[in-house]
Short mmCIF file of C-alpha atoms in Angstrom, two decimals:
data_model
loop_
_atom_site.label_atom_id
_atom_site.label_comp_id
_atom_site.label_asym_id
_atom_site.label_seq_id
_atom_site.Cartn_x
_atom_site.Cartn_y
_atom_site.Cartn_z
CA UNK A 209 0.00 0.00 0.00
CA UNK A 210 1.18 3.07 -1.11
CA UNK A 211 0.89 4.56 2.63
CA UNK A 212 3.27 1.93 4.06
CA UNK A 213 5.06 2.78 1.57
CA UNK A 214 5.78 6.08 1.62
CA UNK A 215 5.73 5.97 6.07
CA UNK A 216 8.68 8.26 6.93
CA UNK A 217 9.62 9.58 4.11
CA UNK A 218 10.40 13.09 3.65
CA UNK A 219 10.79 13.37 0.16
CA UNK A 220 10.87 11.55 -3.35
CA UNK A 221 13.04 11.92 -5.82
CA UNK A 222 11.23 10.47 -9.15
CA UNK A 223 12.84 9.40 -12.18
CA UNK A 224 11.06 11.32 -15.18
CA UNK A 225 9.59 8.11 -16.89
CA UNK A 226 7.64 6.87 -14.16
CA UNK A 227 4.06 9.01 -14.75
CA UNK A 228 2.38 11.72 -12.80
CA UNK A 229 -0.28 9.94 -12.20
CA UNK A 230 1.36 6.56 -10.11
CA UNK A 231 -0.42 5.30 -7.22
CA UNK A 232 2.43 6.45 -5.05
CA UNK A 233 2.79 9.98 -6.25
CA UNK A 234 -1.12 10.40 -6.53
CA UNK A 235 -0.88 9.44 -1.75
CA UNK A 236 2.49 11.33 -1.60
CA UNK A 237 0.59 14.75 -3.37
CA UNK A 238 -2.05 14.48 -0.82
CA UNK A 239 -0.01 13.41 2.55
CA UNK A 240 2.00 17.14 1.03
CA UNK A 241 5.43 15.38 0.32
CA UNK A 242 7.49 16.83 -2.27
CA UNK A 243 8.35 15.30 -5.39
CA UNK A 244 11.43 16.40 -7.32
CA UNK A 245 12.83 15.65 -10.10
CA UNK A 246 17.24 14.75 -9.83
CA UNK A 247 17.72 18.09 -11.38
CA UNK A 248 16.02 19.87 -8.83
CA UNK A 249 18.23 17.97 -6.36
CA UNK A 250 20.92 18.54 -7.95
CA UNK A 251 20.04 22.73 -7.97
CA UNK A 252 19.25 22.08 -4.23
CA UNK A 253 23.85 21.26 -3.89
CA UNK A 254 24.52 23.72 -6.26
CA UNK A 255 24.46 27.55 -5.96
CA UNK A 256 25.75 28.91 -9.47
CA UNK A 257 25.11 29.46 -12.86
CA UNK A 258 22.92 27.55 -14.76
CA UNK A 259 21.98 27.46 -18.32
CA UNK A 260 19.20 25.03 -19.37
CA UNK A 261 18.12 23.64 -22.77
CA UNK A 262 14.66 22.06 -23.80
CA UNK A 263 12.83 21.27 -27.06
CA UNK A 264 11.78 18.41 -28.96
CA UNK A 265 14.38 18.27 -31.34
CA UNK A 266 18.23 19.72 -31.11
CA UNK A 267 18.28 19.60 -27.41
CA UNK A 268 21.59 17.67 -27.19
CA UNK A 269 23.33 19.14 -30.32
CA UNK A 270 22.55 23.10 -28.97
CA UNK A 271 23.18 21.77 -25.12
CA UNK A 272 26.69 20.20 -26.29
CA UNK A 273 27.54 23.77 -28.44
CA UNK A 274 26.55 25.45 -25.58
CA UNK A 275 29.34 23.77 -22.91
CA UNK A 276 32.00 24.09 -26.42
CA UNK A 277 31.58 28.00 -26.12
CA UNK A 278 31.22 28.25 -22.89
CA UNK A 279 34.93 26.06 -22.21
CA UNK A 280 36.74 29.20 -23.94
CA UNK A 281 35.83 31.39 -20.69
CA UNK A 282 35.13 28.52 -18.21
CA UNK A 283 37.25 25.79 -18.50
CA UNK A 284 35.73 24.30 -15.43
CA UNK A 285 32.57 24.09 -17.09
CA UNK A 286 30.17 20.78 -16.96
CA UNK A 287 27.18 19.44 -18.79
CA UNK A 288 24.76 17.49 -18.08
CA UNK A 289 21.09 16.49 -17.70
CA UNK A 290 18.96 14.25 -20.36
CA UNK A 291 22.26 14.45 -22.30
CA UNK A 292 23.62 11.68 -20.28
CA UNK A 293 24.96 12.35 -17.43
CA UNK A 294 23.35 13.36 -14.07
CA UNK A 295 23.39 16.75 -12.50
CA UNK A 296 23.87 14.79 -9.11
CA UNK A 297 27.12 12.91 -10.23
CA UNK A 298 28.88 16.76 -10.53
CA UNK A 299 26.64 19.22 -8.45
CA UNK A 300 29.01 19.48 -5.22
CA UNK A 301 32.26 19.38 -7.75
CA UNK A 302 31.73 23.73 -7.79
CA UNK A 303 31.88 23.70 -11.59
CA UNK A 304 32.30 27.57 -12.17
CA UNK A 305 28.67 27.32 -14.70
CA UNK A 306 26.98 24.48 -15.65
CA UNK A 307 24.41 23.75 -19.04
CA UNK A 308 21.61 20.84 -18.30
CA UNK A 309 19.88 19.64 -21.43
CA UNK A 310 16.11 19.24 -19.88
CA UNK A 311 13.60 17.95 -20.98
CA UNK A 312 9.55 18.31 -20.26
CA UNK A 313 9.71 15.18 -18.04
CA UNK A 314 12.31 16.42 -16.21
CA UNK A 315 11.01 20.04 -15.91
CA UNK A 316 7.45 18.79 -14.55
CA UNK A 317 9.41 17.98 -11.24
CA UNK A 318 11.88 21.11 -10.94
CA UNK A 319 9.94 23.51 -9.89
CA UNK A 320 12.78 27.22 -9.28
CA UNK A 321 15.85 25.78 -10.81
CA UNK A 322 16.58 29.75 -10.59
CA UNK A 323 18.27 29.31 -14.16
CA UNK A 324 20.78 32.17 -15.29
CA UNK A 325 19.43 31.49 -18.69
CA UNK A 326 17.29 29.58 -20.64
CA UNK A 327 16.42 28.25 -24.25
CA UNK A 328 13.22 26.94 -25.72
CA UNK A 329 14.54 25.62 -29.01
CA UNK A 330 11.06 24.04 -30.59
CA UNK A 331 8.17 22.03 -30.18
CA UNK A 332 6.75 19.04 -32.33
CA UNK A 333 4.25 16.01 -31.96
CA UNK A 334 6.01 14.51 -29.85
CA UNK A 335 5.42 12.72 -26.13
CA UNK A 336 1.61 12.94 -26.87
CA UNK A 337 1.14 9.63 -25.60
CA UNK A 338 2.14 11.70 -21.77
CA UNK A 339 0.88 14.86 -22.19
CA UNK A 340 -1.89 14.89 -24.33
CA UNK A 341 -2.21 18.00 -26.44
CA UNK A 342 0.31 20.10 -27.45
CA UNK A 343 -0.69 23.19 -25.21
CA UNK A 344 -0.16 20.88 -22.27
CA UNK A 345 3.34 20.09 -23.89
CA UNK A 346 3.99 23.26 -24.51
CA UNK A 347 3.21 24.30 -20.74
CA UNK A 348 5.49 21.75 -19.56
CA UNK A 349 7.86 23.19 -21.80
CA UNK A 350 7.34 26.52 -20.52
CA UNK A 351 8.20 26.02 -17.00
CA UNK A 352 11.82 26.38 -18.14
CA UNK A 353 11.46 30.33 -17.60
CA UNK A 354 11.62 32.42 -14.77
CA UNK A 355 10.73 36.00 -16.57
CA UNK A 356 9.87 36.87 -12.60
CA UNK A 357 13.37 36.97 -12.13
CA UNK A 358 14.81 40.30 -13.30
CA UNK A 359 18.65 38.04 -13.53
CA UNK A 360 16.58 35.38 -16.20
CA UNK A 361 17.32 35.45 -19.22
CA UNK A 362 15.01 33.31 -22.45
CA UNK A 363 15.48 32.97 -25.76
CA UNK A 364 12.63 30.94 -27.55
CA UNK A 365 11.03 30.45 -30.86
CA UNK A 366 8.46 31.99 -31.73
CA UNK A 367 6.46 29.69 -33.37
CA UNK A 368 6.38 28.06 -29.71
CA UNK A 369 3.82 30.03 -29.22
CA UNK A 370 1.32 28.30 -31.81
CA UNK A 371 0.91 26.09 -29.13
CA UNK A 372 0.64 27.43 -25.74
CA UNK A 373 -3.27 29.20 -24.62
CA UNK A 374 -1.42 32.81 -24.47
CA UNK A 375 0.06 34.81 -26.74
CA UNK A 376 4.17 35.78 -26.90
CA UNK A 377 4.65 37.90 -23.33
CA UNK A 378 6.46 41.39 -24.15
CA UNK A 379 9.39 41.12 -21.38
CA UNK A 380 12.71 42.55 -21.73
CA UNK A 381 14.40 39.54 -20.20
CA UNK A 382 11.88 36.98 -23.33
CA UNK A 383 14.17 37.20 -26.52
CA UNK A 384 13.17 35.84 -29.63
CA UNK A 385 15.27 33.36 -32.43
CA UNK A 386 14.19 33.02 -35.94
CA UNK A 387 13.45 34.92 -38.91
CA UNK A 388 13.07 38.09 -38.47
CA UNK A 389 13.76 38.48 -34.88
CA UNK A 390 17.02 39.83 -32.80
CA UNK A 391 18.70 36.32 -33.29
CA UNK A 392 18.69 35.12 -36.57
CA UNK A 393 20.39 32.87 -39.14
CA UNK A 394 21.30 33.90 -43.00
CA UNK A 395 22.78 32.09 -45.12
CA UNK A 396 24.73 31.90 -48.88
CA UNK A 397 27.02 33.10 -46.48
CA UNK A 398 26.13 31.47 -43.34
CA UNK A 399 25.96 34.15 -40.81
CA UNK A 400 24.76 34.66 -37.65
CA UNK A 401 23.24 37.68 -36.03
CA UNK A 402 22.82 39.38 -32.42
CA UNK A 403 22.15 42.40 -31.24
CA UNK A 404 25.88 42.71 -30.15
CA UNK A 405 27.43 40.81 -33.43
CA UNK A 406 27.56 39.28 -36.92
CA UNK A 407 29.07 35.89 -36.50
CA UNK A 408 31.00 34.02 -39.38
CA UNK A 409 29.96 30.38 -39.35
CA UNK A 410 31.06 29.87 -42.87
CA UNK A 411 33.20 26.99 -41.48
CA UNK A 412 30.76 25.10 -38.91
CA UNK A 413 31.19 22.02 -39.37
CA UNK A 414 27.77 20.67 -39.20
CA UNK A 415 25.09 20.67 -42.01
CA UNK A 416 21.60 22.35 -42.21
CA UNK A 417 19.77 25.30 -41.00
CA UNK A 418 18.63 23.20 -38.32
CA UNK A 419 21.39 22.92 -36.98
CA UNK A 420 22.40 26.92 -37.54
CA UNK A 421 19.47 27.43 -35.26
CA UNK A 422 21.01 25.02 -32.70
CA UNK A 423 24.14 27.38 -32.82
CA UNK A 424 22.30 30.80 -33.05
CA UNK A 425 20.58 29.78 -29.72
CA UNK A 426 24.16 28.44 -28.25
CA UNK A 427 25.77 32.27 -29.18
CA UNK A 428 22.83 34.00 -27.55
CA UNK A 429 23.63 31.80 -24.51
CA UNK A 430 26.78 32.23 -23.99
CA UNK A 431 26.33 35.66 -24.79
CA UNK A 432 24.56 36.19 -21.61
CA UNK A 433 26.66 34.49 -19.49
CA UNK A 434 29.44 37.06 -20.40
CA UNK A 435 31.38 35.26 -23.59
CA UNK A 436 32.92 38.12 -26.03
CA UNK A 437 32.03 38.00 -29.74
CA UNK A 438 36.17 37.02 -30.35
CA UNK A 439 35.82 34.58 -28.02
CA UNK A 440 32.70 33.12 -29.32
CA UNK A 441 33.75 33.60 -32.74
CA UNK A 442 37.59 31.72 -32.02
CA UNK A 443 35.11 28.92 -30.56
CA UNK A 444 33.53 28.32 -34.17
CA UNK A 445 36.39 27.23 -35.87
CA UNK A 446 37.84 24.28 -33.57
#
């Protein structure tokens, strides 16, 4: 029974494929224990920055760009999450920033990560079979941002917002990637553009404006978290 069960504990720590709506979780809600995801243990160790990544596609390929650019300034830097490895296996090491690829499983059960920054690459059909429509995918996707916090920074697609039950929120700290917005890829050259700089990625290895997009969103990152255009750009090339 789920109230043996669950007699003298404090806590639970779920793993983000076991659903909502278990037995367990269902007592645990009403007897007011918490639930957390391993990510929001993880924040609970660790006290600086942190960058995190969601989407349904490019999470790992932007999440992985991201800790590239950011090794120029931090060396000490670590990455982690749905990517592979846990945020618990590094949180007490005092990595000087750290980028988590999340994803909406994970985010249902961190509730105040208190992220520096933020990215909401996409959304597609995906995980239906969990959350239903897509505005309740896109919710789960949205609890990625903090906008209350004047130190947050996100930087989301637009056409996101197809799918959530509000329209895009006008908030200096909510920036905007895609066609025709602050962040934005051209190519024939491939360039890509900030409000602080015009980045040559002429020489990026990887294929696609897919995966331009997955950079563009890795600049405006690290970016924020205080990279230079020279040493982003001096990233781009190695």
């Amino acid at each position: 029974m789920p109230q043996e069960i669950l007699d003298g504990i404090d806590c639970i720590i779920k793993s983000p494929g076991i659903l909502p709506d278990h037995p367990i979780l269902e007592f645990a809600r009403g007897k007011q224990i918490p639930i957390l995801s391993e990510i929001a243990l993880g924040r609970i160790f660790f006290n600086g920055p942190v960058i995190g990544i969601t989407g349904t596609d490019g999470k790992s390929t932007t999440t992985a760009l991201t800790y590239h650019l950011l090794k120029k300034k931090y060396p000490n830097a670590k990455m982690g999450g749905n990517i592979g490895v846990p945020f618990t296996s590094f949180c007490r090491e005092n990595p000087e920033i750290v980028v988590l690829e999340l994803s909406s499983y994970q985010l249902d059960d961190s509730p105040n990560l208190q992220l520096t920054a933020s990215a909401i690459l996409n959304l597609a059909s995906d995980h239906l079979e969990r959350h239903k429509t897509m505005e309740s995918y896109a919710l789960a996707k949205w609890k990625i941002q903090n906008l209350l916090d004047k130190e947050h920074q996100c930087f989301v697609n637009p056409n996101f917002f197809n799918y959530t039950p509000f329209v895009i929120p006008t908030h200096s700290n909510l920036h905007l990637v895609g066609e025709k917005e602050s962040y934005f890829v051209t190519q024939n050259p491939n360039k890509i553009h900030t409000p602080n700089h015009e980045y040559d990625v002429s020489l990026f290895p990887l294929k696609g404006k897919h995966n331009l997009m997955n950079l563009c969103f890795a600049i405006a990152l690290a970016e924020v978290v205080g990279l230079s255009p020279d040493q982003i750009q001096s990233q781009l090339v190695t």
